[in-house]
């Protein structure tokens, strides 16, 4: 373990990632080496919260929530594990965090004082049990706010007008629409609320023991921020709920120092009293940072509970039909564009269980042994209501090469069909918002699967690289902690690329096969036609 480098000597930077299924940590040294990783899985390690994949899926099929107290308990459990592992917590100079996007945490009046007064003699969980005005937080998997979305678009002059103002048309999971729903359906809980955090700013609030601001990048996922001015958009706030700005607090660029670690962490876990906290951001913005995407054409695919495709952009070009424009998390003047599919790893896993005997190796082998294009078979696997394309009715929609509906596919074809349709969809919708890859970086659990990487390379016709650690959200947060710390030290903004100049290169893992790419380019037309058909049926 090297202990000195140009970014400080003998100090460490911690990235935390409060994601859908787990909280993870990545500790980097001043030479950008990842020296420690740790995780707490919500379902397995905190079973008392009774989550499935970290969430509560409600019986209407649309509402999805998670208990915020579980995130509190998980943070404490994670830090305990790191202390038990003898991590040099006392030498961490800065911490930042990543959070699943769009989820909101509702804190009742008086919560700020409780945060300020945390004591090391009691657990975080015991001290924060009563601070929530809404016990179950809506999360990004929720799609129950169709009515509120339509109302926002109507009030602001249509889907394109909302996209032009906030970077995205009104989306069900975006926090503003979730806030509107809670205000309308549970007015007393809304009134009892002092602060509405995002999952990311809640994590920062826990760390500093005070209300931390929302960063502009994660704030772009709310349908509430003016994407160009990077301030709250008053027309959107007004349509959403009364007196909202005071409950949301400030919005700041991603490299902002939001405070020092609260004394609780020094007393309980031995953190350094001078350790600073940099604004936490969304998991996708943090992955963009972790994957160091700076040039147009450098595109990342993050394979997690959701699959996302994203890259940096100099100019925003918001679309009323797909994708999102966010403020860039590390370059205050730039943007990022992104497409999200909800049916990612959990859906692949379900097909793996049914068609590949619960084995990822077998799943990869089926992919490598079957022909690109699946003999014309195309399937849409909608285990959860889908975001891109918008399909609310769950189920599997299978088609033969002529576009005729089928009840089932021959053995093995579902494996290829689920992966091909996921990436054909990302190619189609990414292309529509200007994300044209010349090289792809893959991250997330499934980026270790060779069969999946081959389909990605062939569908996009671009080489695929991978990092040594698939954990880009936590690593991105650690890089952002270092970046914020460097900016603070220099007392001015330092380009993120300068801070990361010595980062280890990514490994090229797969080259595209030109013939297979040509098959997919032809197949995309049929895919698009069938996708329109499935969307129209919903
Ligand atoms: C992004 O817009 C999403 O909804 C998801 O990728 C979540 O951030 C997953 F945590």
Coordinates of C-alpha atoms and ligand atoms in Angstrom, one line a residue:
X1 CA 0.0 0.0 0.0
X2 CA 1.6 3.3 -1.2
X3 CA 1.2 6.1 1.3
X4 CA 2.3 9.2 -0.5
X5 CA 1.4 10.9 -3.7
X6 CA 0.8 14.3 -5.3
X7 CA -2.7 14.5 -3.8
X8 CA -1.5 14.7 -0.2
X9 CA 0.8 12.4 1.7
X10 CA -0.3 9.5 3.7
X11 CA -4.0 10.4 3.5
X12 CA -7.0 8.5 2.3
X13 CA -10.3 9.3 0.7
X14 CA -13.5 7.5 1.4
X15 CA -16.4 6.9 -1.0
X16 CA -19.7 5.5 0.3
X17 CA -22.5 4.3 -2.0
X18 CA -26.0 4.0 -0.6
X19 CA -27.5 2.0 -3.4
X20 CA -30.7 0.1 -3.9
X21 CA -29.6 -3.3 -2.6
X22 CA -26.6 -2.5 -0.4
X23 CA -24.4 0.2 1.0
X24 CA -20.8 0.0 -0.2
X25 CA -17.5 1.7 0.6
X26 CA -14.3 2.2 -1.3
X27 CA -11.2 3.6 0.3
X28 CA -8.5 5.1 -1.9
X29 CA -5.0 6.2 -1.1
X30 CA -3.5 9.4 -2.4
X31 CA -2.2 7.5 -5.4
X32 CA -5.7 6.5 -6.4
X33 CA -5.3 2.9 -5.4
X34 CA -8.4 1.2 -4.0
X35 CA -7.0 -0.1 -0.7
X36 CA -10.2 -1.4 0.9
X37 CA -13.8 -2.2 -0.1
X38 CA -16.7 -3.2 2.1
X39 CA -20.4 -3.7 1.8
X40 CA -23.6 -4.3 3.8
X41 CA -26.4 -6.1 1.9
X42 CA -29.8 -4.9 3.1
X43 CA -31.9 -8.1 2.6
X44 CA -29.3 -10.4 4.1
X45 CA -27.7 -8.3 6.9
X46 CA -30.7 -6.3 8.0
X47 CA -33.5 -8.8 7.5
X48 CA -35.7 -7.1 10.1
X49 CA -36.6 -4.5 7.5
X50 CA -38.1 -7.2 5.3
X51 CA -36.9 -5.8 2.0
X52 CA -36.7 -7.6 -1.3
X53 CA -33.7 -6.3 -3.3
X54 CA -33.6 -3.5 -0.8
X55 CA -37.2 -2.4 -1.4
X56 CA -40.8 -2.9 -0.5
X57 CA -42.8 -3.7 -3.6
X58 CA -46.4 -2.7 -2.9
X59 CA -49.4 -4.7 -4.1
X60 CA -50.5 -2.1 -6.7
X61 CA -47.5 -3.1 -8.7
X62 CA -46.4 0.6 -9.1
X63 CA -45.5 1.8 -5.6
X64 CA -42.0 1.0 -4.4
X65 CA -40.5 2.2 -1.1
X66 CA -37.6 1.6 1.3
X67 CA -37.3 2.3 5.0
X68 CA -34.8 5.2 5.5
X69 CA -34.0 3.8 9.0
X70 CA -32.5 0.8 7.2
X71 CA -30.1 3.1 5.4
X72 CA -29.1 4.6 8.8
X73 CA -28.6 1.2 10.3
X74 CA -26.6 0.0 7.3
X75 CA -24.2 3.0 7.4
X76 CA -23.4 2.3 11.0
X77 CA -22.9 -1.4 10.3
X78 CA -20.6 -0.6 7.3
X79 CA -18.4 1.7 9.4
X80 CA -18.3 -0.9 12.2
X81 CA -17.0 -3.5 9.6
X82 CA -14.4 -1.1 8.4
X83 CA -13.2 -0.4 11.9
X84 CA -13.1 -4.2 12.6
X85 CA -11.0 -4.5 9.4
X86 CA -8.6 -2.0 10.9
X87 CA -9.1 0.6 8.2
X88 CA -7.1 3.7 8.8
X89 CA -10.2 5.8 9.5
X90 CA -8.2 8.3 11.4
X91 CA -6.2 9.1 8.2
X92 CA -9.2 9.8 6.0
X93 CA -9.0 13.4 4.8
X94 CA -12.3 13.6 3.0
X95 CA -15.5 11.6 2.5
X96 CA -18.1 11.8 -0.2
X97 CA -21.1 9.7 -1.1
X98 CA -23.2 8.3 -3.8
X99 CA -26.9 7.5 -3.5
X100 CA -29.5 5.8 -5.5
X101 CA -31.1 8.6 -7.5
X102 CA -34.6 10.2 -7.0
X103 CA -35.4 8.6 -3.6
X104 CA -36.5 11.1 -1.0
X105 CA -36.0 11.1 2.8
X106 CA -38.5 13.1 4.8
X107 CA -37.4 14.6 8.1
X108 CA -39.8 16.0 10.6
X109 CA -39.5 19.3 12.5
X110 CA -36.8 18.9 15.1
X111 CA -34.7 16.4 13.1
X112 CA -31.9 18.9 12.6
X113 CA -31.5 19.2 16.4
X114 CA -31.4 15.5 16.8
X115 CA -28.7 15.3 14.1
X116 CA -26.7 18.0 15.7
X117 CA -26.8 16.3 19.0
X118 CA -25.7 12.7 18.1
X119 CA -23.9 11.0 20.9
X120 CA -21.4 8.1 20.6
X121 CA -23.0 6.2 23.6
X122 CA -26.0 5.3 21.5
X123 CA -26.4 3.8 18.1
X124 CA -27.3 6.0 15.1
X125 CA -30.3 3.8 14.5
X126 CA -31.7 4.3 18.1
X127 CA -31.1 8.1 18.0
X128 CA -32.8 8.6 14.6
X129 CA -35.8 6.2 14.9
X130 CA -38.2 9.1 15.3
X131 CA -36.9 11.7 12.9
X132 CA -38.8 10.6 9.8
X133 CA -42.1 12.3 8.9
X134 CA -42.6 9.6 6.1
X135 CA -41.5 6.2 7.4
X136 CA -41.2 4.6 4.0
X137 CA -39.3 6.6 1.3
X138 CA -40.4 6.5 -2.3
X139 CA -37.5 5.3 -4.4
X140 CA -36.5 5.3 -8.1
X141 CA -38.3 2.0 -8.8
X142 CA -41.7 3.7 -8.0
X143 CA -43.9 4.4 -11.0
X144 CA -47.1 5.5 -9.2
X145 CA -47.1 9.2 -10.0
X146 CA -48.5 9.2 -13.5
X147 CA -51.2 11.7 -12.5
X148 CA -48.7 14.2 -11.0
X149 CA -46.5 13.9 -14.1
X150 CA -49.3 14.8 -16.4
X151 CA -50.3 17.7 -14.2
X152 CA -46.7 19.1 -14.2
X153 CA -46.5 18.8 -18.0
X154 CA -49.9 20.5 -18.4
X155 CA -49.0 23.3 -16.0
X156 CA -45.6 24.0 -17.6
X157 CA -46.7 23.8 -21.3
X158 CA -46.0 20.2 -22.3
X159 CA -43.4 17.5 -22.0
X160 CA -40.8 19.4 -24.1
X161 CA -41.3 22.5 -22.0
X162 CA -40.6 20.5 -18.8
X163 CA -37.6 18.8 -20.5
X164 CA -36.2 22.2 -21.6
X165 CA -36.5 23.6 -18.1
X166 CA -35.5 20.7 -16.0
X167 CA -33.5 18.4 -18.3
X168 CA -36.2 15.6 -18.5
X169 CA -39.9 15.4 -19.3
X170 CA -41.9 14.5 -16.2
X171 CA -40.9 11.0 -15.0
X172 CA -42.8 9.0 -12.4
X173 CA -39.7 8.3 -10.3
X174 CA -38.4 11.9 -10.3
X175 CA -38.6 13.4 -6.8
X176 CA -40.8 16.4 -7.6
X177 CA -43.6 14.2 -8.8
X178 CA -43.2 12.0 -5.7
X179 CA -43.3 15.1 -3.5
X180 CA -46.5 16.3 -5.3
X181 CA -48.1 12.9 -4.6
X182 CA -47.2 12.9 -0.9
X183 CA -48.4 16.5 -0.5
X184 CA -51.8 15.6 -2.2
X185 CA -52.4 12.3 -0.5
X186 CA -50.8 12.8 2.9
X187 CA -51.0 16.6 3.6
X188 CA -50.3 16.2 7.4
X189 CA -47.1 14.3 6.7
X190 CA -46.1 17.0 4.3
X191 CA -46.9 19.7 6.8
X192 CA -44.9 17.9 9.5
X193 CA -41.8 17.9 7.3
X194 CA -38.9 20.3 7.9
X195 CA -36.5 18.9 5.3
X196 CA -36.8 16.7 2.2
X197 CA -33.4 15.1 1.3
X198 CA -32.4 13.0 -1.6
X199 CA -30.8 9.6 -0.6
X200 CA -27.4 11.3 -1.4
X201 CA -28.0 14.5 0.6
X202 CA -29.4 12.4 3.5
X203 CA -26.2 10.4 3.6
X204 CA -24.2 13.7 3.7
X205 CA -26.6 14.9 6.5
X206 CA -25.9 11.8 8.5
X207 CA -22.1 12.3 8.1
X208 CA -22.1 16.0 9.1
X209 CA -24.9 15.7 11.7
X210 CA -26.8 18.6 10.1
X211 CA -28.9 19.2 7.0
X212 CA -26.6 18.9 3.9
X213 CA -27.5 20.6 0.6
X214 CA -28.5 18.7 -2.5
X215 CA -25.8 18.7 -5.3
X216 CA -26.8 20.1 -8.7
X217 CA -26.1 16.8 -10.5
X218 CA -28.5 14.6 -8.3
X219 CA -30.8 17.6 -8.0
X220 CA -31.3 17.3 -11.8
X221 CA -33.2 14.1 -11.2
X222 CA -36.2 15.9 -9.5
X223 CA -38.0 17.8 -12.3
X224 CA -37.5 20.8 -10.0
X225 CA -34.2 22.3 -11.0
X226 CA -33.5 24.7 -13.9
X227 CA -30.9 22.7 -15.8
X228 CA -29.1 25.7 -17.2
X229 CA -29.2 28.1 -14.2
X230 CA -28.7 25.2 -11.8
X231 CA -31.1 26.8 -9.3
X232 CA -34.6 25.6 -8.2
X233 CA -37.1 26.3 -11.0
X234 CA -39.9 28.4 -9.3
X235 CA -42.6 27.4 -11.8
X236 CA -41.9 23.7 -11.1
X237 CA -41.8 24.2 -7.3
X238 CA -45.1 26.1 -7.5
X239 CA -46.9 23.3 -9.3
X240 CA -45.5 20.7 -7.0
X241 CA -46.3 21.7 -3.4
X242 CA -46.5 24.9 -1.3
X243 CA -43.5 26.3 0.7
X244 CA -41.3 23.7 -1.0
X245 CA -38.1 25.7 -1.4
X246 CA -37.5 26.0 2.3
X247 CA -38.0 22.2 2.7
X248 CA -35.5 21.5 0.0
X249 CA -32.8 23.9 1.2
X250 CA -29.8 24.9 -0.9
X251 CA -28.5 23.4 -4.1
X252 CA -24.7 23.4 -4.6
X253 CA -22.0 22.2 -7.1
X254 CA -20.7 18.6 -6.5
X255 CA -17.3 19.6 -5.3
X256 CA -18.6 21.8 -2.4
X257 CA -17.4 21.1 1.1
X258 CA -20.7 20.7 3.1
X259 CA -19.1 20.3 6.5
X260 CA -16.9 18.3 8.8
X261 CA -17.7 14.8 10.0
X262 CA -19.8 15.0 13.2
X263 CA -17.9 14.3 16.4
X264 CA -20.0 11.1 16.7
X265 CA -17.8 9.4 14.0
X266 CA -14.6 10.4 15.8
X267 CA -15.8 9.1 19.1
X268 CA -17.4 5.9 17.9
X269 CA -15.1 5.0 15.0
X270 CA -12.0 7.0 15.4
X271 CA -12.4 9.3 12.4
X272 CA -10.1 12.3 12.1
X273 CA -11.6 15.5 13.6
X274 CA -10.5 17.4 10.5
X275 CA -12.1 15.0 8.0
X276 CA -14.3 17.0 5.6
X277 CA -17.4 15.9 3.8
X278 CA -17.9 16.8 0.1
X279 CA -21.5 17.0 -1.2
X280 CA -22.8 13.6 -2.0
X281 CA -24.3 12.9 -5.4
X282 CA -26.4 10.4 -7.3
X283 CA -25.1 6.9 -8.2
X284 CA -25.0 7.6 -11.9
X285 CA -23.2 11.0 -11.6
X286 CA -20.7 9.3 -9.2
X287 CA -20.2 6.4 -11.7
X288 CA -19.5 9.1 -14.4
X289 CA -16.8 10.4 -12.1
X290 CA -15.6 6.9 -11.2
X291 CA -15.3 6.1 -14.9
X292 CA -13.6 9.4 -15.7
X293 CA -15.7 10.1 -18.7
X294 CA -14.5 13.5 -20.1
X295 CA -14.6 13.2 -23.9
X296 CA -17.7 13.2 -26.0
X297 CA -17.9 9.6 -27.3
X298 CA -16.6 8.0 -24.1
X299 CA -19.8 6.3 -22.9
X300 CA -20.3 4.2 -19.8
X301 CA -22.8 1.4 -19.3
X302 CA -23.5 0.7 -15.6
X303 CA -25.0 -2.8 -15.0
X304 CA -26.8 -2.7 -11.7
X305 CA -30.3 -3.0 -10.4
X306 CA -31.0 -0.6 -13.2
X307 CA -28.9 -0.5 -16.4
X308 CA -27.8 2.9 -17.4
X309 CA -26.0 4.4 -20.4
X310 CA -24.4 7.8 -19.9
X311 CA -21.7 10.2 -21.0
X312 CA -20.5 13.8 -20.7
X313 CA -21.9 16.6 -22.9
X314 CA -20.9 20.2 -23.4
X315 CA -24.4 21.4 -24.4
X316 CA -27.8 20.1 -23.1
X317 CA -30.2 18.8 -25.7
X318 CA -33.2 17.6 -23.6
X319 CA -35.7 15.3 -25.2
X320 CA -39.4 15.0 -24.5
X321 CA -39.4 11.3 -25.4
X322 CA -36.4 9.7 -23.7
X323 CA -33.4 10.1 -21.5
X324 CA -32.2 12.8 -19.1
X325 CA -29.9 15.7 -19.0
X326 CA -28.2 16.2 -15.7
X327 CA -25.7 18.8 -14.4
X328 CA -22.2 17.3 -14.6
X329 CA -21.1 16.2 -11.1
X330 CA -17.4 17.2 -11.5
X331 CA -17.4 20.0 -14.1
X332 CA -19.8 22.8 -13.1
X333 CA -20.2 24.2 -16.6
X334 CA -20.8 20.8 -18.3
X335 CA -23.7 18.3 -18.5
X336 CA -24.2 14.6 -18.6
X337 CA -26.8 12.7 -20.7
X338 CA -28.3 9.4 -19.5
X339 CA -30.8 6.6 -20.5
X340 CA -32.1 4.3 -17.7
X341 CA -33.7 0.9 -18.0
X342 CA -35.4 -0.4 -14.8
X343 CA -35.3 -4.0 -15.8
X344 CA -31.5 -4.6 -15.3
X345 CA -29.8 -7.2 -13.1
X346 CA -32.8 -8.5 -11.3
X347 CA -34.5 -9.3 -14.6
X348 CA -31.3 -11.0 -16.0
X349 CA -31.1 -12.9 -12.7
X350 CA -34.7 -14.1 -13.0
X351 CA -34.1 -15.4 -16.6
X352 CA -30.8 -16.9 -15.4
X353 CA -32.7 -18.8 -12.7
X354 CA -35.3 -20.1 -15.1
X355 CA -33.1 -20.8 -18.2
X356 CA -29.6 -21.3 -17.0
X357 CA -29.9 -23.3 -13.8
X358 CA -29.1 -20.3 -11.6
X359 CA -25.6 -20.2 -12.9
X360 CA -23.9 -17.1 -14.4
X361 CA -21.3 -19.3 -16.0
X362 CA -24.0 -21.2 -17.8
X363 CA -25.7 -18.0 -18.7
X364 CA -22.4 -16.7 -20.2
X365 CA -21.9 -20.0 -22.1
X366 CA -25.3 -19.9 -23.6
X367 CA -24.6 -16.3 -24.8
X368 CA -21.3 -17.3 -26.3
X369 CA -22.7 -20.5 -27.9
X370 CA -25.9 -18.9 -29.6
X371 CA -25.9 -16.8 -32.7
X372 CA -26.0 -12.9 -32.5
X373 CA -29.4 -11.8 -33.5
X374 CA -31.0 -14.9 -31.9
X375 CA -32.4 -16.2 -35.3
X376 CA -34.6 -13.1 -35.4
X377 CA -36.3 -13.8 -32.0
X378 CA -36.9 -10.6 -30.0
X379 CA -38.3 -10.4 -26.4
X380 CA -39.2 -7.6 -24.0
X381 CA -38.7 -8.7 -20.4
X382 CA -40.7 -6.4 -18.2
X383 CA -40.6 -7.8 -14.6
X384 CA -41.0 -4.3 -13.2
X385 CA -42.9 -1.4 -15.0
X386 CA -40.2 -0.1 -17.5
X387 CA -38.9 3.4 -17.8
X388 CA -37.2 3.2 -21.2
X389 CA -39.3 2.5 -23.2
X390 CA -42.3 3.3 -21.0
X391 CA -44.1 -0.1 -20.5
X392 CA -46.3 -0.2 -17.4
X393 CA -47.9 -3.6 -17.9
X394 CA -45.4 -6.2 -16.6
X395 CA -44.8 -9.5 -18.4
X396 CA -42.7 -11.0 -21.1
X397 CA -43.5 -10.1 -24.7
X398 CA -41.9 -12.5 -27.2
X399 CA -41.9 -12.2 -31.0
X400 CA -40.7 -14.5 -33.8
X401 CA -38.6 -13.3 -36.8
X402 CA -41.7 -12.1 -38.6
X403 CA -42.9 -10.1 -35.6
X404 CA -45.6 -12.6 -34.6
X405 CA -46.3 -13.0 -30.9
X406 CA -45.0 -16.2 -29.3
X407 CA -45.9 -17.7 -25.9
X408 CA -42.4 -19.1 -25.3
X409 CA -39.0 -19.4 -26.9
X410 CA -36.9 -22.6 -27.5
X411 CA -34.5 -23.5 -24.6
X412 CA -31.7 -20.9 -24.2
X413 CA -33.3 -18.3 -26.5
X414 CA -34.6 -16.3 -23.5
X415 CA -31.1 -15.8 -22.2
X416 CA -29.9 -14.2 -25.5
X417 CA -33.2 -12.4 -26.0
X418 CA -33.1 -10.6 -22.6
X419 CA -29.6 -9.4 -23.0
X420 CA -30.0 -8.4 -26.6
X421 CA -33.2 -6.4 -26.0
X422 CA -31.6 -4.6 -23.0
X423 CA -28.7 -3.3 -25.1
X424 CA -30.6 -2.7 -28.4
X425 CA -32.9 -0.5 -26.3
X426 CA -29.9 1.4 -24.8
X427 CA -28.4 1.8 -28.3
X428 CA -31.7 3.1 -29.8
X429 CA -32.6 5.5 -27.0
X430 CA -29.0 6.7 -26.4
X431 CA -28.5 7.5 -30.0
X432 CA -31.7 9.6 -29.9
X433 CA -30.2 11.9 -27.3
X434 CA -26.7 12.1 -28.8
X435 CA -24.9 9.3 -27.0
X436 CA -22.9 7.7 -29.8
X437 CA -20.1 5.6 -28.3
X438 CA -16.6 5.4 -29.8
X439 CA -15.6 3.4 -26.7
X440 CA -17.6 1.9 -23.9
X441 CA -16.7 1.4 -20.3
X442 CA -18.7 -1.2 -18.5
X443 CA -19.2 -1.3 -14.8
X444 CA -21.4 -3.0 -12.2
X445 CA -21.7 -6.6 -11.2
X446 CA -22.6 -7.9 -14.7
X447 CA -19.4 -6.3 -16.3
X448 CA -17.6 -9.4 -15.1
X449 CA -19.7 -11.6 -17.4
X450 CA -17.9 -12.2 -20.7
X451 CA -21.0 -13.2 -22.6
X452 CA -22.8 -10.0 -21.7
X453 CA -19.7 -7.9 -22.6
X454 CA -19.6 -9.6 -26.0
X455 CA -23.3 -8.6 -26.7
X456 CA -22.5 -5.0 -25.7
X457 CA -19.5 -4.7 -28.0
X458 CA -21.4 -6.3 -30.9
X459 CA -24.6 -4.3 -30.4
X460 CA -22.8 -0.9 -30.2
X461 CA -19.9 -1.8 -32.6
X462 CA -17.4 -0.4 -30.1
X463 CA -14.6 -1.8 -27.9
X464 CA -15.6 -2.4 -24.3
X465 CA -13.3 -1.7 -21.4
X466 CA -13.7 -2.5 -17.7
X467 CA -12.2 -1.2 -14.5
X468 CA -10.6 -3.6 -12.1
X469 CA -13.3 -2.8 -9.6
X470 CA -16.9 -3.0 -10.7
X471 CA -17.9 -0.7 -7.9
X472 CA -17.8 2.6 -9.8
X473 CA -20.4 4.5 -7.6
X474 CA -18.3 4.2 -4.4
X475 CA -15.0 4.7 -6.3
X476 CA -16.5 7.8 -8.1
X477 CA -17.5 9.1 -4.7
X478 CA -14.0 8.6 -3.4
X479 CA -12.5 10.4 -6.4
X480 CA -15.0 13.2 -5.8
X481 CA -13.9 13.3 -2.1
X482 CA -10.3 13.8 -3.3
X483 CA -11.4 16.4 -5.9
X484 CA -13.3 18.4 -3.4
X485 CA -10.4 18.2 -0.9
X486 CA -8.0 19.5 -3.6
X487 CA -10.3 22.3 -4.5
X488 CA -10.5 23.3 -0.9
X489 CA -6.8 23.1 -0.5
X490 CA -6.1 25.3 -3.6
X491 CA -9.0 27.6 -2.6
X492 CA -10.2 27.5 -6.3
X493 CA -11.8 25.0 -8.7
X494 CA -9.3 22.5 -10.0
X495 CA -10.2 20.4 -13.1
X496 CA -11.2 16.9 -12.1
X497 CA -8.9 15.5 -14.9
X498 CA -5.9 17.1 -13.2
X499 CA -6.7 15.4 -9.9
X500 CA -7.1 12.0 -11.6
X501 CA -4.1 12.3 -14.0
X502 CA -2.4 9.3 -12.5
X503 CA -5.5 7.0 -12.3
X504 CA -4.9 3.4 -13.5
X505 CA -6.0 2.8 -17.1
X506 CA -9.0 0.7 -17.9
X507 CA -8.5 -2.8 -19.4
X508 CA -9.9 -3.5 -22.8
X509 CA -12.1 -6.6 -22.3
X510 CA -13.9 -7.1 -25.7
X511 CA -13.5 -6.0 -29.3
X512 CA -16.6 -5.8 -31.5
X513 CA -17.2 -8.4 -34.2
X514 CA -18.1 -6.4 -37.4
X515 CA -20.3 -9.1 -38.8
X516 CA -22.3 -9.4 -35.6
X517 CA -22.6 -5.6 -35.4
X518 CA -24.1 -5.6 -38.9
X519 CA -26.7 -8.2 -37.7
X520 CA -27.6 -5.9 -34.8
X521 CA -27.8 -2.7 -37.0
X522 CA -30.3 -4.5 -39.2
X523 CA -32.2 -6.0 -36.2
X524 CA -32.5 -2.6 -34.6
X525 CA -35.2 -1.5 -37.1
X526 CA -37.3 -4.6 -36.3
X527 CA -36.6 -4.0 -32.6
X528 CA -37.8 -0.4 -32.8
X529 CA -41.0 -1.5 -34.7
X530 CA -41.8 -4.1 -32.0
X531 CA -41.0 -1.8 -29.2
X532 CA -43.5 0.8 -30.5
X533 CA -46.1 -2.0 -30.7
X534 CA -45.5 -3.1 -27.1
X535 CA -45.6 0.5 -25.9
X536 CA -48.8 1.2 -27.8
X537 CA -50.5 -1.9 -26.2
X538 CA -49.9 -0.4 -22.7
Ligands
LIG1 C1 -31.5 6.8 -12.6 O1 -32.3 7.8 -13.1 C2 -32.2 5.8 -11.9 O2 -33.4 5.8 -11.7 C3 -31.5 4.6 -11.4 O3 -30.3 4.3 -12.2 C4 -31.1 4.8 -10.0 O4 -30.2 5.8 -9.8 C5 -30.5 3.5 -9.4 F1 -30.1 3.7 -8.2

